[in-house]
Short mmCIF file of N, CA and C in Angstrom, two decimals:
data_model
loop_
_atom_site.label_atom_id
_atom_site.label_comp_id
_atom_site.label_asym_id
_atom_site.label_seq_id
_atom_site.Cartn_x
_atom_site.Cartn_y
_atom_site.Cartn_z
N MET A 175 -96.80 40.49 -0.92
CA MET A 175 -95.58 39.75 -1.20
C MET A 175 -94.98 40.30 -2.49
N PRO A 176 -93.69 40.62 -2.53
CA PRO A 176 -93.07 41.15 -3.73
C PRO A 176 -93.13 40.13 -4.88
N GLU A 177 -93.11 40.65 -6.09
CA GLU A 177 -93.22 39.82 -7.30
C GLU A 177 -92.09 38.80 -7.38
N ALA A 178 -90.88 39.15 -6.98
CA ALA A 178 -89.72 38.26 -7.11
C ALA A 178 -89.80 37.08 -6.14
N GLN A 179 -90.56 37.21 -5.03
CA GLN A 179 -90.63 36.14 -4.04
C GLN A 179 -91.97 35.42 -4.11
N LYS A 180 -92.25 34.82 -5.24
CA LYS A 180 -93.49 34.08 -5.40
C LYS A 180 -93.48 32.84 -4.51
N SER A 181 -94.66 32.48 -4.03
CA SER A 181 -94.75 31.27 -3.23
C SER A 181 -94.58 30.06 -4.13
N PRO A 182 -94.13 28.93 -3.57
CA PRO A 182 -93.96 27.73 -4.40
C PRO A 182 -95.31 27.27 -4.96
N LEU A 183 -95.22 26.52 -6.02
CA LEU A 183 -96.43 26.01 -6.67
C LEU A 183 -97.11 24.97 -5.78
N ALA A 184 -98.42 24.91 -5.88
CA ALA A 184 -99.19 23.95 -5.09
C ALA A 184 -98.92 22.53 -5.57
N GLN A 185 -98.87 21.60 -4.62
CA GLN A 185 -98.61 20.19 -4.93
C GLN A 185 -99.65 19.64 -5.90
N ALA A 186 -100.91 20.03 -5.71
CA ALA A 186 -101.98 19.54 -6.59
C ALA A 186 -101.77 20.00 -8.03
N GLU A 187 -101.31 21.25 -8.20
CA GLU A 187 -101.05 21.76 -9.55
C GLU A 187 -99.90 20.99 -10.21
N ILE A 188 -98.87 20.72 -9.43
CA ILE A 188 -97.71 19.99 -9.94
C ILE A 188 -98.13 18.56 -10.32
N ASP A 189 -98.89 17.91 -9.44
CA ASP A 189 -99.35 16.55 -9.73
C ASP A 189 -100.21 16.50 -10.99
N CYS A 190 -101.05 17.51 -11.17
CA CYS A 190 -101.90 17.59 -12.36
C CYS A 190 -101.02 17.70 -13.61
N LEU A 191 -99.99 18.55 -13.56
CA LEU A 191 -99.10 18.71 -14.71
C LEU A 191 -98.31 17.44 -14.99
N VAL A 192 -97.90 16.74 -13.94
CA VAL A 192 -97.20 15.46 -14.12
C VAL A 192 -98.11 14.46 -14.84
N THR A 193 -99.35 14.38 -14.39
CA THR A 193 -100.32 13.46 -15.00
C THR A 193 -100.57 13.82 -16.46
N LEU A 194 -100.74 15.09 -16.74
CA LEU A 194 -100.98 15.53 -18.11
C LEU A 194 -99.76 15.27 -19.00
N THR A 195 -98.57 15.45 -18.45
CA THR A 195 -97.35 15.18 -19.21
C THR A 195 -97.27 13.70 -19.56
N GLU A 196 -97.60 12.85 -18.59
CA GLU A 196 -97.58 11.39 -18.84
C GLU A 196 -98.65 10.99 -19.87
N ARG A 197 -99.83 11.58 -19.76
CA ARG A 197 -100.91 11.28 -20.72
C ARG A 197 -100.54 11.74 -22.12
N LEU A 198 -99.90 12.89 -22.21
CA LEU A 198 -99.48 13.41 -23.51
C LEU A 198 -98.41 12.51 -24.13
N ALA A 199 -97.46 12.07 -23.31
CA ALA A 199 -96.42 11.15 -23.79
C ALA A 199 -97.06 9.84 -24.26
N ASP A 200 -98.04 9.34 -23.51
CA ASP A 200 -98.73 8.11 -23.91
C ASP A 200 -99.44 8.28 -25.25
N ALA A 201 -100.10 9.43 -25.43
CA ALA A 201 -100.83 9.69 -26.67
C ALA A 201 -99.89 9.77 -27.87
N ILE A 202 -98.77 10.44 -27.69
CA ILE A 202 -97.80 10.56 -28.79
C ILE A 202 -97.14 9.22 -29.06
N GLU A 203 -96.92 8.45 -28.02
CA GLU A 203 -96.33 7.12 -28.18
C GLU A 203 -97.28 6.21 -28.98
N ALA A 204 -98.57 6.33 -28.73
CA ALA A 204 -99.55 5.55 -29.50
C ALA A 204 -99.52 5.95 -30.98
N GLU A 205 -99.36 7.25 -31.25
CA GLU A 205 -99.24 7.70 -32.63
C GLU A 205 -97.97 7.13 -33.27
N CYS A 206 -96.88 7.12 -32.53
CA CYS A 206 -95.63 6.57 -33.04
C CYS A 206 -95.78 5.09 -33.39
N GLN A 207 -96.52 4.37 -32.56
CA GLN A 207 -96.75 2.95 -32.82
C GLN A 207 -97.49 2.76 -34.14
N VAL A 208 -98.53 3.56 -34.34
CA VAL A 208 -99.32 3.47 -35.58
C VAL A 208 -98.45 3.86 -36.78
N LEU A 209 -97.64 4.90 -36.62
CA LEU A 209 -96.75 5.31 -37.71
C LEU A 209 -95.73 4.22 -38.04
N SER A 210 -95.19 3.58 -37.02
CA SER A 210 -94.19 2.54 -37.27
C SER A 210 -94.81 1.32 -37.95
N GLU A 211 -96.09 1.09 -37.72
CA GLU A 211 -96.80 -0.02 -38.37
C GLU A 211 -97.37 0.39 -39.73
N ARG A 212 -97.14 1.64 -40.10
CA ARG A 212 -97.60 2.20 -41.39
C ARG A 212 -99.12 2.09 -41.56
N ARG A 213 -99.85 2.26 -40.47
CA ARG A 213 -101.32 2.24 -40.51
C ARG A 213 -101.82 3.68 -40.39
N LEU A 214 -101.51 4.48 -41.39
CA LEU A 214 -101.79 5.91 -41.31
C LEU A 214 -103.26 6.24 -41.15
N THR A 215 -104.13 5.35 -41.60
CA THR A 215 -105.57 5.60 -41.44
C THR A 215 -105.97 5.53 -39.97
N GLY A 216 -105.17 4.90 -39.14
CA GLY A 216 -105.46 4.82 -37.72
C GLY A 216 -105.03 6.03 -36.93
N LEU A 217 -104.41 7.01 -37.59
CA LEU A 217 -103.92 8.20 -36.89
C LEU A 217 -105.03 9.17 -36.50
N LYS A 218 -106.03 9.32 -37.34
CA LYS A 218 -107.05 10.35 -37.11
C LYS A 218 -107.69 10.25 -35.72
N PRO A 219 -108.18 9.08 -35.30
CA PRO A 219 -108.78 9.04 -33.96
C PRO A 219 -107.77 9.32 -32.84
N LEU A 220 -106.53 8.92 -33.06
CA LEU A 220 -105.51 9.18 -32.03
C LEU A 220 -105.19 10.67 -31.91
N VAL A 221 -105.11 11.35 -33.05
CA VAL A 221 -104.86 12.79 -33.04
C VAL A 221 -106.03 13.52 -32.40
N GLU A 222 -107.25 13.09 -32.73
CA GLU A 222 -108.44 13.73 -32.14
C GLU A 222 -108.49 13.51 -30.63
N ALA A 223 -108.05 12.35 -30.17
CA ALA A 223 -108.04 12.06 -28.74
C ALA A 223 -106.91 12.82 -28.04
N LYS A 224 -105.84 13.12 -28.77
CA LYS A 224 -104.70 13.82 -28.17
C LYS A 224 -104.97 15.30 -27.98
N LEU A 225 -105.77 15.90 -28.85
CA LEU A 225 -105.99 17.34 -28.80
C LEU A 225 -106.51 17.85 -27.45
N PRO A 226 -107.50 17.20 -26.82
CA PRO A 226 -107.93 17.68 -25.51
C PRO A 226 -106.82 17.60 -24.45
N VAL A 227 -105.96 16.59 -24.57
CA VAL A 227 -104.84 16.47 -23.62
C VAL A 227 -103.86 17.61 -23.83
N VAL A 228 -103.59 17.94 -25.09
CA VAL A 228 -102.68 19.05 -25.40
C VAL A 228 -103.25 20.35 -24.84
N ASN A 229 -104.55 20.58 -25.06
CA ASN A 229 -105.19 21.80 -24.56
C ASN A 229 -105.16 21.86 -23.04
N ALA A 230 -105.42 20.73 -22.38
CA ALA A 230 -105.39 20.69 -20.91
C ALA A 230 -103.97 20.94 -20.40
N TYR A 231 -102.98 20.37 -21.07
CA TYR A 231 -101.58 20.58 -20.69
C TYR A 231 -101.21 22.06 -20.81
N ASP A 232 -101.57 22.66 -21.95
CA ASP A 232 -101.28 24.09 -22.16
C ASP A 232 -101.97 24.96 -21.11
N SER A 233 -103.24 24.64 -20.83
CA SER A 233 -104.00 25.42 -19.83
C SER A 233 -103.38 25.30 -18.44
N GLN A 234 -103.03 24.07 -18.07
CA GLN A 234 -102.44 23.85 -16.75
C GLN A 234 -101.10 24.57 -16.62
N LEU A 235 -100.30 24.50 -17.66
CA LEU A 235 -99.00 25.18 -17.65
C LEU A 235 -99.20 26.68 -17.53
N ALA A 236 -100.18 27.23 -18.23
CA ALA A 236 -100.47 28.66 -18.14
C ALA A 236 -100.97 29.04 -16.75
N ARG A 237 -101.84 28.20 -16.16
CA ARG A 237 -102.35 28.46 -14.80
C ARG A 237 -101.22 28.50 -13.78
N MET A 238 -100.19 27.72 -14.04
CA MET A 238 -99.06 27.64 -13.11
C MET A 238 -98.04 28.75 -13.35
N GLY A 239 -98.27 29.59 -14.35
CA GLY A 239 -97.37 30.71 -14.59
C GLY A 239 -96.40 30.50 -15.74
N GLY A 240 -96.57 29.43 -16.48
CA GLY A 240 -95.71 29.17 -17.62
C GLY A 240 -94.54 28.27 -17.29
N ALA A 241 -93.80 27.93 -18.32
CA ALA A 241 -92.69 26.99 -18.17
C ALA A 241 -91.60 27.53 -17.25
N ALA A 242 -91.36 28.84 -17.29
CA ALA A 242 -90.32 29.43 -16.45
C ALA A 242 -90.67 29.30 -14.96
N ALA A 243 -91.94 29.52 -14.63
CA ALA A 243 -92.36 29.41 -13.23
C ALA A 243 -92.25 27.97 -12.74
N VAL A 244 -92.60 27.03 -13.60
CA VAL A 244 -92.51 25.61 -13.23
C VAL A 244 -91.05 25.21 -13.06
N ALA A 245 -90.20 25.67 -13.98
CA ALA A 245 -88.77 25.34 -13.90
C ALA A 245 -88.11 25.95 -12.68
N ALA A 246 -88.64 27.06 -12.21
CA ALA A 246 -88.05 27.73 -11.04
C ALA A 246 -88.44 27.06 -9.73
N ASP A 247 -89.45 26.23 -9.73
CA ASP A 247 -89.91 25.56 -8.52
C ASP A 247 -89.15 24.24 -8.35
N PRO A 248 -88.42 24.08 -7.23
CA PRO A 248 -87.61 22.87 -7.06
C PRO A 248 -88.43 21.57 -7.02
N LEU A 249 -89.58 21.59 -6.36
CA LEU A 249 -90.41 20.39 -6.28
C LEU A 249 -90.96 20.02 -7.67
N ALA A 250 -91.43 21.03 -8.39
CA ALA A 250 -91.95 20.78 -9.74
C ALA A 250 -90.85 20.22 -10.64
N ARG A 251 -89.66 20.81 -10.54
CA ARG A 251 -88.54 20.31 -11.36
C ARG A 251 -88.25 18.86 -11.06
N ALA A 252 -88.24 18.51 -9.79
CA ALA A 252 -87.93 17.13 -9.40
C ALA A 252 -89.01 16.16 -9.87
N LEU A 253 -90.27 16.53 -9.69
CA LEU A 253 -91.36 15.62 -10.07
C LEU A 253 -91.56 15.53 -11.58
N LEU A 254 -91.21 16.57 -12.31
CA LEU A 254 -91.43 16.58 -13.74
C LEU A 254 -90.22 16.12 -14.55
N ARG A 255 -89.10 15.91 -13.89
CA ARG A 255 -87.86 15.54 -14.61
C ARG A 255 -88.07 14.30 -15.50
N GLU A 256 -88.51 13.21 -14.94
CA GLU A 256 -88.66 11.96 -15.69
C GLU A 256 -89.80 12.02 -16.72
N PRO A 257 -91.00 12.49 -16.35
CA PRO A 257 -92.07 12.58 -17.37
C PRO A 257 -91.69 13.51 -18.54
N THR A 258 -90.99 14.60 -18.23
CA THR A 258 -90.59 15.53 -19.29
C THR A 258 -89.52 14.91 -20.18
N ARG A 259 -88.60 14.16 -19.60
CA ARG A 259 -87.56 13.48 -20.39
C ARG A 259 -88.23 12.50 -21.36
N ARG A 260 -89.18 11.73 -20.83
CA ARG A 260 -89.89 10.76 -21.67
C ARG A 260 -90.67 11.46 -22.78
N LEU A 261 -91.34 12.56 -22.44
CA LEU A 261 -92.12 13.32 -23.43
C LEU A 261 -91.20 13.85 -24.53
N ARG A 262 -90.06 14.39 -24.15
CA ARG A 262 -89.12 14.92 -25.15
C ARG A 262 -88.61 13.82 -26.07
N GLU A 263 -88.29 12.65 -25.50
CA GLU A 263 -87.79 11.54 -26.31
C GLU A 263 -88.84 11.07 -27.31
N ILE A 264 -90.06 10.91 -26.85
CA ILE A 264 -91.12 10.42 -27.73
C ILE A 264 -91.48 11.48 -28.77
N MET A 265 -91.39 12.75 -28.41
CA MET A 265 -91.65 13.82 -29.39
C MET A 265 -90.57 13.84 -30.47
N ALA A 266 -89.33 13.57 -30.09
CA ALA A 266 -88.24 13.51 -31.08
C ALA A 266 -88.49 12.37 -32.07
N LEU A 267 -88.87 11.20 -31.54
CA LEU A 267 -89.18 10.07 -32.41
C LEU A 267 -90.37 10.38 -33.31
N HIS A 268 -91.39 11.01 -32.75
CA HIS A 268 -92.59 11.38 -33.50
C HIS A 268 -92.23 12.32 -34.64
N THR A 269 -91.39 13.29 -34.38
CA THR A 269 -90.97 14.24 -35.41
C THR A 269 -90.29 13.52 -36.56
N ILE A 270 -89.42 12.59 -36.24
CA ILE A 270 -88.71 11.82 -37.27
C ILE A 270 -89.70 10.97 -38.08
N GLN A 271 -90.62 10.32 -37.40
CA GLN A 271 -91.58 9.45 -38.09
C GLN A 271 -92.52 10.26 -38.98
N VAL A 272 -92.97 11.41 -38.51
CA VAL A 272 -93.86 12.23 -39.32
C VAL A 272 -93.12 12.75 -40.56
N ALA A 273 -91.87 13.16 -40.38
CA ALA A 273 -91.08 13.63 -41.52
C ALA A 273 -90.88 12.50 -42.53
N ALA A 274 -90.62 11.30 -42.05
CA ALA A 274 -90.44 10.16 -42.95
C ALA A 274 -91.73 9.85 -43.70
N ALA A 275 -92.86 9.87 -43.00
CA ALA A 275 -94.15 9.60 -43.65
C ALA A 275 -94.46 10.68 -44.68
N ARG A 276 -94.15 11.91 -44.36
CA ARG A 276 -94.40 13.00 -45.30
C ARG A 276 -93.52 12.85 -46.54
N THR A 277 -92.26 12.46 -46.36
CA THR A 277 -91.35 12.26 -47.48
C THR A 277 -91.87 11.16 -48.40
N VAL A 278 -92.31 10.06 -47.80
CA VAL A 278 -92.86 8.96 -48.59
C VAL A 278 -94.10 9.42 -49.36
N ALA A 279 -94.98 10.13 -48.70
CA ALA A 279 -96.20 10.62 -49.37
C ALA A 279 -95.86 11.58 -50.50
N ASP A 280 -94.91 12.47 -50.27
CA ASP A 280 -94.51 13.42 -51.32
C ASP A 280 -93.91 12.70 -52.52
N ARG A 281 -93.06 11.72 -52.25
CA ARG A 281 -92.46 10.96 -53.35
C ARG A 281 -93.51 10.15 -54.11
N LEU A 282 -94.45 9.59 -53.39
CA LEU A 282 -95.53 8.85 -54.04
C LEU A 282 -96.35 9.77 -54.94
N MET A 283 -96.70 10.95 -54.44
CA MET A 283 -97.47 11.91 -55.23
C MET A 283 -96.68 12.35 -56.46
N ARG A 284 -95.37 12.59 -56.30
CA ARG A 284 -94.54 12.99 -57.43
C ARG A 284 -94.50 11.88 -58.47
N SER A 285 -94.37 10.65 -58.02
CA SER A 285 -94.34 9.51 -58.93
C SER A 285 -95.65 9.39 -59.69
N ILE A 286 -96.76 9.56 -58.99
CA ILE A 286 -98.07 9.50 -59.64
C ILE A 286 -98.21 10.62 -60.66
N ALA A 287 -97.80 11.83 -60.29
CA ALA A 287 -97.90 12.98 -61.20
C ALA A 287 -97.05 12.75 -62.45
N GLU A 288 -95.85 12.22 -62.27
CA GLU A 288 -94.99 11.96 -63.42
C GLU A 288 -95.59 10.87 -64.31
N SER A 289 -96.17 9.86 -63.69
CA SER A 289 -96.80 8.78 -64.46
C SER A 289 -97.99 9.30 -65.26
N VAL A 290 -98.81 10.13 -64.63
CA VAL A 290 -99.97 10.71 -65.31
C VAL A 290 -99.50 11.61 -66.44
N ALA A 291 -98.47 12.41 -66.18
CA ALA A 291 -97.95 13.32 -67.20
C ALA A 291 -97.41 12.53 -68.39
N GLN A 292 -96.74 11.44 -68.12
CA GLN A 292 -96.18 10.64 -69.20
C GLN A 292 -97.29 9.99 -70.02
N GLN A 293 -98.32 9.51 -69.37
CA GLN A 293 -99.42 8.89 -70.09
C GLN A 293 -100.25 9.91 -70.85
N ALA A 294 -100.24 11.13 -70.40
CA ALA A 294 -101.03 12.18 -71.03
C ALA A 294 -100.36 12.71 -72.30
N ARG A 295 -99.08 12.45 -72.49
CA ARG A 295 -98.38 12.93 -73.68
C ARG A 295 -98.61 11.95 -74.84
N PRO A 296 -99.40 12.31 -75.79
CA PRO A 296 -99.67 11.40 -76.90
C PRO A 296 -98.49 11.33 -77.87
N VAL A 297 -98.41 10.19 -78.52
CA VAL A 297 -97.40 10.03 -79.57
C VAL A 297 -97.90 10.77 -80.80
N LEU A 298 -97.08 11.67 -81.32
CA LEU A 298 -97.49 12.48 -82.47
C LEU A 298 -97.10 11.83 -83.80
N GLY A 299 -96.18 10.91 -83.77
CA GLY A 299 -95.74 10.29 -85.01
C GLY A 299 -94.24 10.05 -84.93
N TYR A 300 -93.65 9.93 -86.08
CA TYR A 300 -92.21 9.68 -86.12
C TYR A 300 -91.46 10.95 -86.44
N GLY A 301 -90.33 11.10 -85.79
CA GLY A 301 -89.48 12.26 -86.02
C GLY A 301 -88.27 11.83 -86.83
N PRO A 302 -87.21 12.63 -86.78
CA PRO A 302 -85.99 12.29 -87.50
C PRO A 302 -85.44 10.94 -87.03
N ARG A 303 -84.91 10.17 -87.95
CA ARG A 303 -84.32 8.86 -87.67
C ARG A 303 -85.35 7.89 -87.08
N ALA A 304 -86.59 8.02 -87.41
CA ALA A 304 -87.68 7.13 -87.01
C ALA A 304 -87.89 7.07 -85.50
N ALA A 305 -87.55 8.13 -84.79
CA ALA A 305 -87.81 8.19 -83.34
C ALA A 305 -89.23 8.68 -83.12
N LEU A 306 -89.88 8.15 -82.10
CA LEU A 306 -91.24 8.59 -81.79
C LEU A 306 -91.21 10.01 -81.27
N ARG A 307 -92.14 10.83 -81.76
CA ARG A 307 -92.28 12.20 -81.26
C ARG A 307 -93.47 12.24 -80.32
N THR A 308 -93.28 12.87 -79.16
CA THR A 308 -94.38 13.03 -78.22
C THR A 308 -94.59 14.51 -77.95
N ALA A 309 -95.74 14.84 -77.45
CA ALA A 309 -96.01 16.23 -77.06
C ALA A 309 -95.06 16.60 -75.93
N THR A 310 -94.63 17.83 -75.92
CA THR A 310 -93.66 18.26 -74.91
C THR A 310 -94.30 18.91 -73.70
N ALA A 311 -95.56 19.22 -73.78
CA ALA A 311 -96.22 19.86 -72.64
C ALA A 311 -96.45 18.85 -71.52
N ALA A 312 -96.12 19.25 -70.34
CA ALA A 312 -96.32 18.38 -69.16
C ALA A 312 -96.99 19.24 -68.07
N PRO A 313 -97.66 18.63 -67.16
CA PRO A 313 -98.29 19.42 -66.09
C PRO A 313 -97.24 20.20 -65.31
N ALA A 314 -97.52 21.44 -65.03
CA ALA A 314 -96.58 22.29 -64.29
C ALA A 314 -96.68 22.04 -62.79
N ALA A 315 -97.84 21.61 -62.32
CA ALA A 315 -98.02 21.40 -60.88
C ALA A 315 -99.20 20.47 -60.66
N MET A 316 -99.24 19.93 -59.46
CA MET A 316 -100.35 19.06 -59.10
C MET A 316 -100.79 19.44 -57.71
N ALA A 317 -102.05 19.72 -57.53
CA ALA A 317 -102.57 20.11 -56.23
C ALA A 317 -103.19 18.90 -55.56
N VAL A 318 -102.92 18.76 -54.26
CA VAL A 318 -103.45 17.63 -53.49
C VAL A 318 -104.19 18.18 -52.28
N SER A 319 -105.34 17.65 -52.03
CA SER A 319 -106.12 18.08 -50.86
C SER A 319 -105.52 17.45 -49.60
N ALA A 320 -105.18 18.29 -48.65
CA ALA A 320 -104.64 17.80 -47.37
C ALA A 320 -105.72 17.14 -46.53
N GLU A 321 -106.97 17.35 -46.86
CA GLU A 321 -108.07 16.78 -46.11
C GLU A 321 -108.26 15.29 -46.42
N ALA A 322 -107.77 14.85 -47.57
CA ALA A 322 -108.00 13.47 -48.00
C ALA A 322 -107.30 12.47 -47.15
#
């Protein structure tokens, strides 16, 4: 059979990809729920549970010939339309929530660093016009472990 005339994808493969797409959307939706409740400590088990689903989704998509092959199959397109729409919507929300959480964390760290820097500057005495003189050296940077 010529390369351009590939046979349609098997129904079982399409059904498997639909199921994986729905499971992935459910996993990301659970993360979004935790993020919206600001329970960031609850994210780790959800992310760990999502990783095997992501790997299975990637493997199944590769077995089927990639996204282009799936998009070219009319049955796959029809069956995946709704699960893919839902996955894209929840991924967009997830992206926004993660960016917001990261912004809050960055601002909190900056505030802590500034507070520590201010407390670390000792008063040296009085300067002109009886103004307090403080040391001018401040921390140039603050390193934070992403593992924490």
